PDB file of C-alpha atoms in Angstrom:
ATOM      1  CA  MET A 133       0.018   0.022   0.010  1.00  0.00           C
ATOM      2  CA  ALA A 134       2.905   2.315   0.727  1.00  0.00           C
ATOM      3  CA  LEU A 135       3.967   2.162  -2.953  1.00  0.00           C
ATOM      4  CA  THR A 136       0.523   3.068  -4.395  1.00  0.00           C
ATOM      5  CA  ALA A 137      -0.038   5.752  -1.730  1.00  0.00           C
ATOM      6  CA  ASP A 138       2.994   7.591  -2.987  1.00  0.00           C
ATOM      7  CA  LEU A 139       1.932   7.130  -6.595  1.00  0.00           C
ATOM      8  CA  LYS A 140      -1.745   8.368  -5.678  1.00  0.00           C
ATOM      9  CA  THR A 141      -0.064  11.500  -4.161  1.00  0.00           C
ATOM     10  CA  ASP A 142       1.741  12.029  -7.321  1.00  0.00           C
ATOM     11  CA  HIS A 143      -1.477  11.646  -9.296  1.00  0.00           C
ATOM     12  CA  ALA A 144      -3.093  14.241  -7.088  1.00  0.00           C
ATOM     13  CA  VAL A 145      -0.188  16.707  -7.914  1.00  0.00           C
ATOM     14  CA  ILE A 146      -0.395  15.908 -11.581  1.00  0.00           C
ATOM     15  CA  GLN A 147      -4.112  16.432 -11.485  1.00  0.00           C
ATOM     16  CA  GLN A 148      -3.839  19.789  -9.973  1.00  0.00           C
ATOM     17  CA  GLN A 149      -1.303  20.799 -12.708  1.00  0.00           C
ATOM     18  CA  LEU A 150      -3.665  19.435 -15.350  1.00  0.00           C
ATOM     19  CA  ASP A 151      -6.469  21.665 -13.953  1.00  0.00           C
ATOM     20  CA  LEU A 152      -4.260  24.698 -13.885  1.00  0.00           C
ATOM     21  CA  PHE A 153      -3.050  23.857 -17.473  1.00  0.00           C
ATOM     22  CA  GLU A 154      -6.502  23.237 -18.750  1.00  0.00           C
ATOM     23  CA  GLU A 155      -7.812  26.577 -17.295  1.00  0.00           C
ATOM     24  CA  ARG A 156      -4.924  28.499 -18.853  1.00  0.00           C
ATOM     25  CA  LEU A 157      -5.658  26.916 -22.158  1.00  0.00           C
ATOM     26  CA  ARG A 158      -9.265  27.885 -21.946  1.00  0.00           C
ATOM     27  CA  THR A 159      -8.714  31.566 -20.758  1.00  0.00           C
ATOM     28  CA  SER A 160      -5.376  32.582 -22.210  1.00  0.00           C
ATOM     29  CA  PRO A 161      -3.958  30.290 -24.814  1.00  0.00           C
ATOM     30  CA  ARG A 162      -0.839  32.141 -25.660  1.00  0.00           C
ATOM     31  CA  GLN A 163       1.964  30.149 -27.268  1.00  0.00           C
ATOM     32  CA  PRO A 164       4.713  31.191 -24.818  1.00  0.00           C
ATOM     33  CA  ALA A 165       2.643  30.236 -21.949  1.00  0.00           C
ATOM     34  CA  ILE A 166       1.461  26.962 -23.633  1.00  0.00           C
ATOM     35  CA  GLU A 167       5.166  26.191 -24.291  1.00  0.00           C
ATOM     36  CA  GLY A 168       6.265  26.654 -20.703  1.00  0.00           C
ATOM     37  CA  MET A 169       3.441  24.488 -19.460  1.00  0.00           C
ATOM     38  CA  CYS A 170       4.271  21.748 -21.883  1.00  0.00           C
ATOM     39  CA  HIS A 171       7.788  21.721 -20.646  1.00  0.00           C
ATOM     40  CA  SER A 172       6.714  21.639 -16.950  1.00  0.00           C
ATOM     41  CA  LEU A 173       4.161  18.891 -17.650  1.00  0.00           C
ATOM     42  CA  THR A 174       6.859  16.860 -19.592  1.00  0.00           C
ATOM     43  CA  ARG A 175       9.312  17.121 -16.580  1.00  0.00           C
ATOM     44  CA  LEU A 176       6.549  16.217 -14.072  1.00  0.00           C
ATOM     45  CA  LEU A 177       5.256  13.215 -16.105  1.00  0.00           C
ATOM     46  CA  GLU A 178       8.834  11.929 -17.035  1.00  0.00           C
ATOM     47  CA  GLU A 179       9.663  11.887 -13.169  1.00  0.00           C
ATOM     48  CA  HIS A 180       6.410  10.287 -12.280  1.00  0.00           C
ATOM     49  CA  ILE A 181       6.448   7.678 -15.031  1.00  0.00           C
ATOM     50  CA  ARG A 182      10.067   6.813 -14.116  1.00  0.00           C
ATOM     51  CA  LYS A 183       9.168   6.438 -10.445  1.00  0.00           C
ATOM     52  CA  GLU A 184       5.996   4.421 -11.241  1.00  0.00           C
ATOM     53  CA  GLU A 185       7.853   2.031 -13.469  1.00  0.00           C
ATOM     54  CA  GLN A 186      10.595   1.582 -10.993  1.00  0.00           C
ATOM     55  CA  LEU A 187       8.355   0.942  -7.927  1.00  0.00           C
ATOM     56  CA  LEU A 188       5.863  -1.281  -9.857  1.00  0.00           C
ATOM     57  CA  ALA A 189       8.454  -3.394 -11.704  1.00  0.00           C
ATOM     58  CA  PRO A 190       8.783  -6.032  -9.035  1.00  0.00           C
ATOM     59  CA  TYR A 191       5.044  -6.610  -9.066  1.00  0.00           C
ATOM     60  CA  ALA A 192       4.579  -6.517 -12.880  1.00  0.00           C
ATOM     61  CA  HIS A 193       4.426 -10.236 -13.200  1.00  0.00           C
ATOM     62  CA  ARG A 194       1.486 -10.404 -10.740  1.00  0.00           C
ATOM     63  CA  ILE A 195      -0.548  -7.923 -12.832  1.00  0.00           C
ATOM     64  CA  GLN A 196      -2.753  -9.082 -15.665  1.00  0.00           C
ATOM     65  CA  PRO A 197      -0.662  -8.913 -18.914  1.00  0.00           C
ATOM     66  CA  GLU A 198      -3.425  -6.670 -20.665  1.00  0.00           C
ATOM     67  CA  LEU A 199      -3.210  -4.084 -17.830  1.00  0.00           C
ATOM     68  CA  ARG A 200       0.547  -4.064 -17.947  1.00  0.00           C
ATOM     69  CA  SER A 201       0.648  -3.783 -21.672  1.00  0.00           C
ATOM     70  CA  ARG A 202      -2.071  -0.982 -21.720  1.00  0.00           C
ATOM     71  CA  THR A 203      -0.222   0.955 -19.012  1.00  0.00           C
ATOM     72  CA  MET A 204       3.149   0.749 -20.843  1.00  0.00           C
ATOM     73  CA  HIS A 205       1.512   1.654 -24.145  1.00  0.00           C
ATOM     74  CA  ASP A 206      -0.263   4.661 -22.577  1.00  0.00           C
ATOM     75  CA  HIS A 207       3.102   5.902 -21.010  1.00  0.00           C
ATOM     76  CA  ALA A 208       4.711   5.678 -24.431  1.00  0.00           C
ATOM     77  CA  ASP A 209       1.816   7.494 -26.094  1.00  0.00           C
ATOM     78  CA  GLU A 210       1.961  10.363 -23.525  1.00  0.00           C
ATOM     79  CA  ARG A 211       5.653  10.750 -23.691  1.00  0.00           C
ATOM     80  CA  THR A 212       5.545  10.760 -27.543  1.00  0.00           C
ATOM     81  CA  LEU A 213       2.948  13.485 -27.767  1.00  0.00           C
ATOM     82  CA  LEU A 214       4.726  15.675 -25.321  1.00  0.00           C
ATOM     83  CA  ARG A 215       8.111  15.083 -27.036  1.00  0.00           C
ATOM     84  CA  ASP A 216       6.586  15.952 -30.286  1.00  0.00           C
ATOM     85  CA  LEU A 217       5.109  19.171 -29.072  1.00  0.00           C
ATOM     86  CA  ASN A 218       8.308  20.193 -27.259  1.00  0.00           C
ATOM     87  CA  ALA A 219      10.400  19.444 -30.411  1.00  0.00           C
ATOM     88  CA  LEU A 220       8.090  21.757 -32.421  1.00  0.00           C
ATOM     89  CA  PHE A 221       8.404  24.453 -29.903  1.00  0.00           C
ATOM     90  CA  ALA A 222      12.205  24.011 -29.825  1.00  0.00           C
ATOM     91  CA  ALA A 223      12.286  24.236 -33.628  1.00  0.00           C
ATOM     92  CA  ARG A 224      10.325  27.496 -33.386  1.00  0.00           C
ATOM     93  CA  VAL A 225       7.646  26.066 -35.569  1.00  0.00           C
ATOM     94  CA  LYS A 226       4.567  28.381 -35.501  1.00  0.00           C
ATOM     95  CA  LEU A 227       1.500  26.256 -35.101  1.00  0.00           C
ATOM     96  CA  PRO A 228      -2.036  27.606 -34.790  1.00  0.00           C
ATOM     97  CA  THR A 229      -2.718  27.902 -31.061  1.00  0.00           C
ATOM     98  CA  SER A 230      -6.055  26.111 -31.663  1.00  0.00           C
ATOM     99  CA  THR A 231      -4.183  23.152 -33.002  1.00  0.00           C
ATOM    100  CA  VAL A 232      -1.820  22.955 -30.012  1.00  0.00           C
ATOM    101  CA  ALA A 233      -4.706  23.454 -27.598  1.00  0.00           C
ATOM    102  CA  LEU A 234      -6.699  20.726 -29.079  1.00  0.00           C
ATOM    103  CA  HIS A 235      -3.884  18.319 -28.766  1.00  0.00           C
ATOM    104  CA  LEU A 236      -3.107  19.372 -25.300  1.00  0.00           C
ATOM    105  CA  PHE A 237      -6.803  19.003 -24.341  1.00  0.00           C
ATOM    106  CA  ARG A 238      -6.833  15.565 -25.710  1.00  0.00           C
ATOM    107  CA  LEU A 239      -3.640  14.736 -23.840  1.00  0.00           C
ATOM    108  CA  ILE A 240      -5.161  16.004 -20.553  1.00  0.00           C
ATOM    109  CA  ASP A 241      -8.200  13.776 -21.061  1.00  0.00           C
ATOM    110  CA  GLU A 242      -5.969  10.799 -21.777  1.00  0.00           C
ATOM    111  CA  LEU A 243      -3.886  11.480 -18.705  1.00  0.00           C
ATOM    112  CA  ARG A 244      -6.896  11.758 -16.539  1.00  0.00           C
ATOM    113  CA  GLU A 245      -8.302   8.490 -17.903  1.00  0.00           C
ATOM    114  CA  HIS A 246      -4.956   6.808 -17.548  1.00  0.00           C
ATOM    115  CA  MET A 247      -4.641   7.851 -13.950  1.00  0.00           C
ATOM    116  CA  ALA A 248      -8.066   6.711 -13.154  1.00  0.00           C
ATOM    117  CA  GLU A 249      -7.445   3.329 -14.718  1.00  0.00           C
ATOM    118  CA  GLU A 250      -4.270   2.895 -12.720  1.00  0.00           C
ATOM    119  CA  GLU A 251      -6.004   3.712  -9.422  1.00  0.00           C
ATOM    120  CA  HIS A 252      -8.921   1.437 -10.184  1.00  0.00           C
ATOM    121  CA  GLU A 253      -7.256  -1.483 -11.787  1.00  0.00           C
ATOM    122  CA  VAL A 254      -3.444  -1.494 -11.464  1.00  0.00           C
ATOM    123  CA  PHE A 255      -2.923  -0.195  -8.073  1.00  0.00           C
ATOM    124  CA  PRO A 256      -5.295  -2.692  -6.367  1.00  0.00           C
ATOM    125  CA  ALA A 257      -3.566  -5.586  -8.072  1.00  0.00           C
ATOM    126  CA  VAL A 258      -0.178  -4.179  -6.780  1.00  0.00           C
ATOM    127  CA  GLU A 259      -1.651  -3.691  -3.367  1.00  0.00           C
ATOM    128  CA  LYS A 260      -2.849  -7.412  -3.385  1.00  0.00           C
ATOM    129  CA  ALA A 261       0.569  -8.498  -4.624  1.00  0.00           C
ATOM    130  CA  GLU A 262       2.227  -6.343  -1.887  1.00  0.00           C
ATOM    131  CA  GLU A 263       0.008  -8.011   0.797  1.00  0.00           C
ATOM    132  CA  GLU A 264       1.136 -11.550  -0.441  1.00  0.00           C
ATOM    133  CA  VAL A 265       4.743 -10.751   0.241  1.00  0.00           C
ATOM    134  CA  ARG A 266       5.577 -10.800   4.011  1.00  0.00           C
ATOM    135  CA  PRO A 267       7.137  -7.562   5.229  1.00  0.00           C
ATOM    136  CA  GLY A 268      10.873  -7.407   4.740  1.00  0.00           C
ATOM    137  CA  ALA A 269      10.901 -10.319   2.367  1.00  0.00           C
ATOM    138  CA  ALA A 270      12.301  -9.874  -1.149  1.00  0.00           C
ATOM    139  CA  VAL A 271       9.735  -9.650  -3.850  1.00  0.00           C
ATOM    140  CA  PRO A 272       9.861 -12.817  -5.901  1.00  0.00           C
ATOM    141  CA  LEU A 273      11.262 -12.412  -9.326  1.00  0.00           C
ATOM    142  CA  PRO A 274       9.304 -13.669 -12.327  1.00  0.00           C
ATOM    143  CA  PRO A 275      10.291 -17.214 -13.401  1.00  0.00           C
ATOM    144  CA  LEU A 276      12.062 -16.176 -16.628  1.00  0.00           C
ATOM    145  CA  ILE A 277      14.424 -13.985 -14.597  1.00  0.00           C
ATOM    146  CA  THR A 278      14.982 -16.429 -11.968  1.00  0.00           C
ATOM    147  CA  GLU A 279      15.852 -19.082 -14.592  1.00  0.00           C
ATOM    148  CA  GLN A 280      18.360 -16.659 -16.398  1.00  0.00           C
ATOM    149  CA  MET A 281      20.103 -15.989 -13.083  1.00  0.00           C
ATOM    150  CA  SER A 282      20.590 -19.600 -12.324  1.00  0.00           C
ATOM    151  CA  ALA A 283      22.003 -20.393 -15.766  1.00  0.00           C
TER     152      ALA A 283
END
């Protein structure tokens, strides 16, 4: 539970940032402000995704394969969209603000959906796996890794 509690706290911080970001997009969608928000969101998400993947990795084999796959795919999509937008900003490509805003609204919706899915499906599976491992014990490695280590 400690693992997921920390990640849920991260989700709350990200949600607050998304709310601010969305409000600014609606009220004052100027490119310099949007660019700064994209860079901030990128850093925040990269840090969170890295932490999430590191903390959840020992439990990955205990989570349904389709949830694992979907989560990894979502992370890749989110990273790609932000990376593409930041690359355009860095190249000083002038895009219509409405186009950038449309993509960012979509990203915000996807991030919210992704976090809700993690909290309702992935985190409970991790919490269950955490409970199955007695406190202080090493988390068992998946069979493939164990086999490779003994070879």
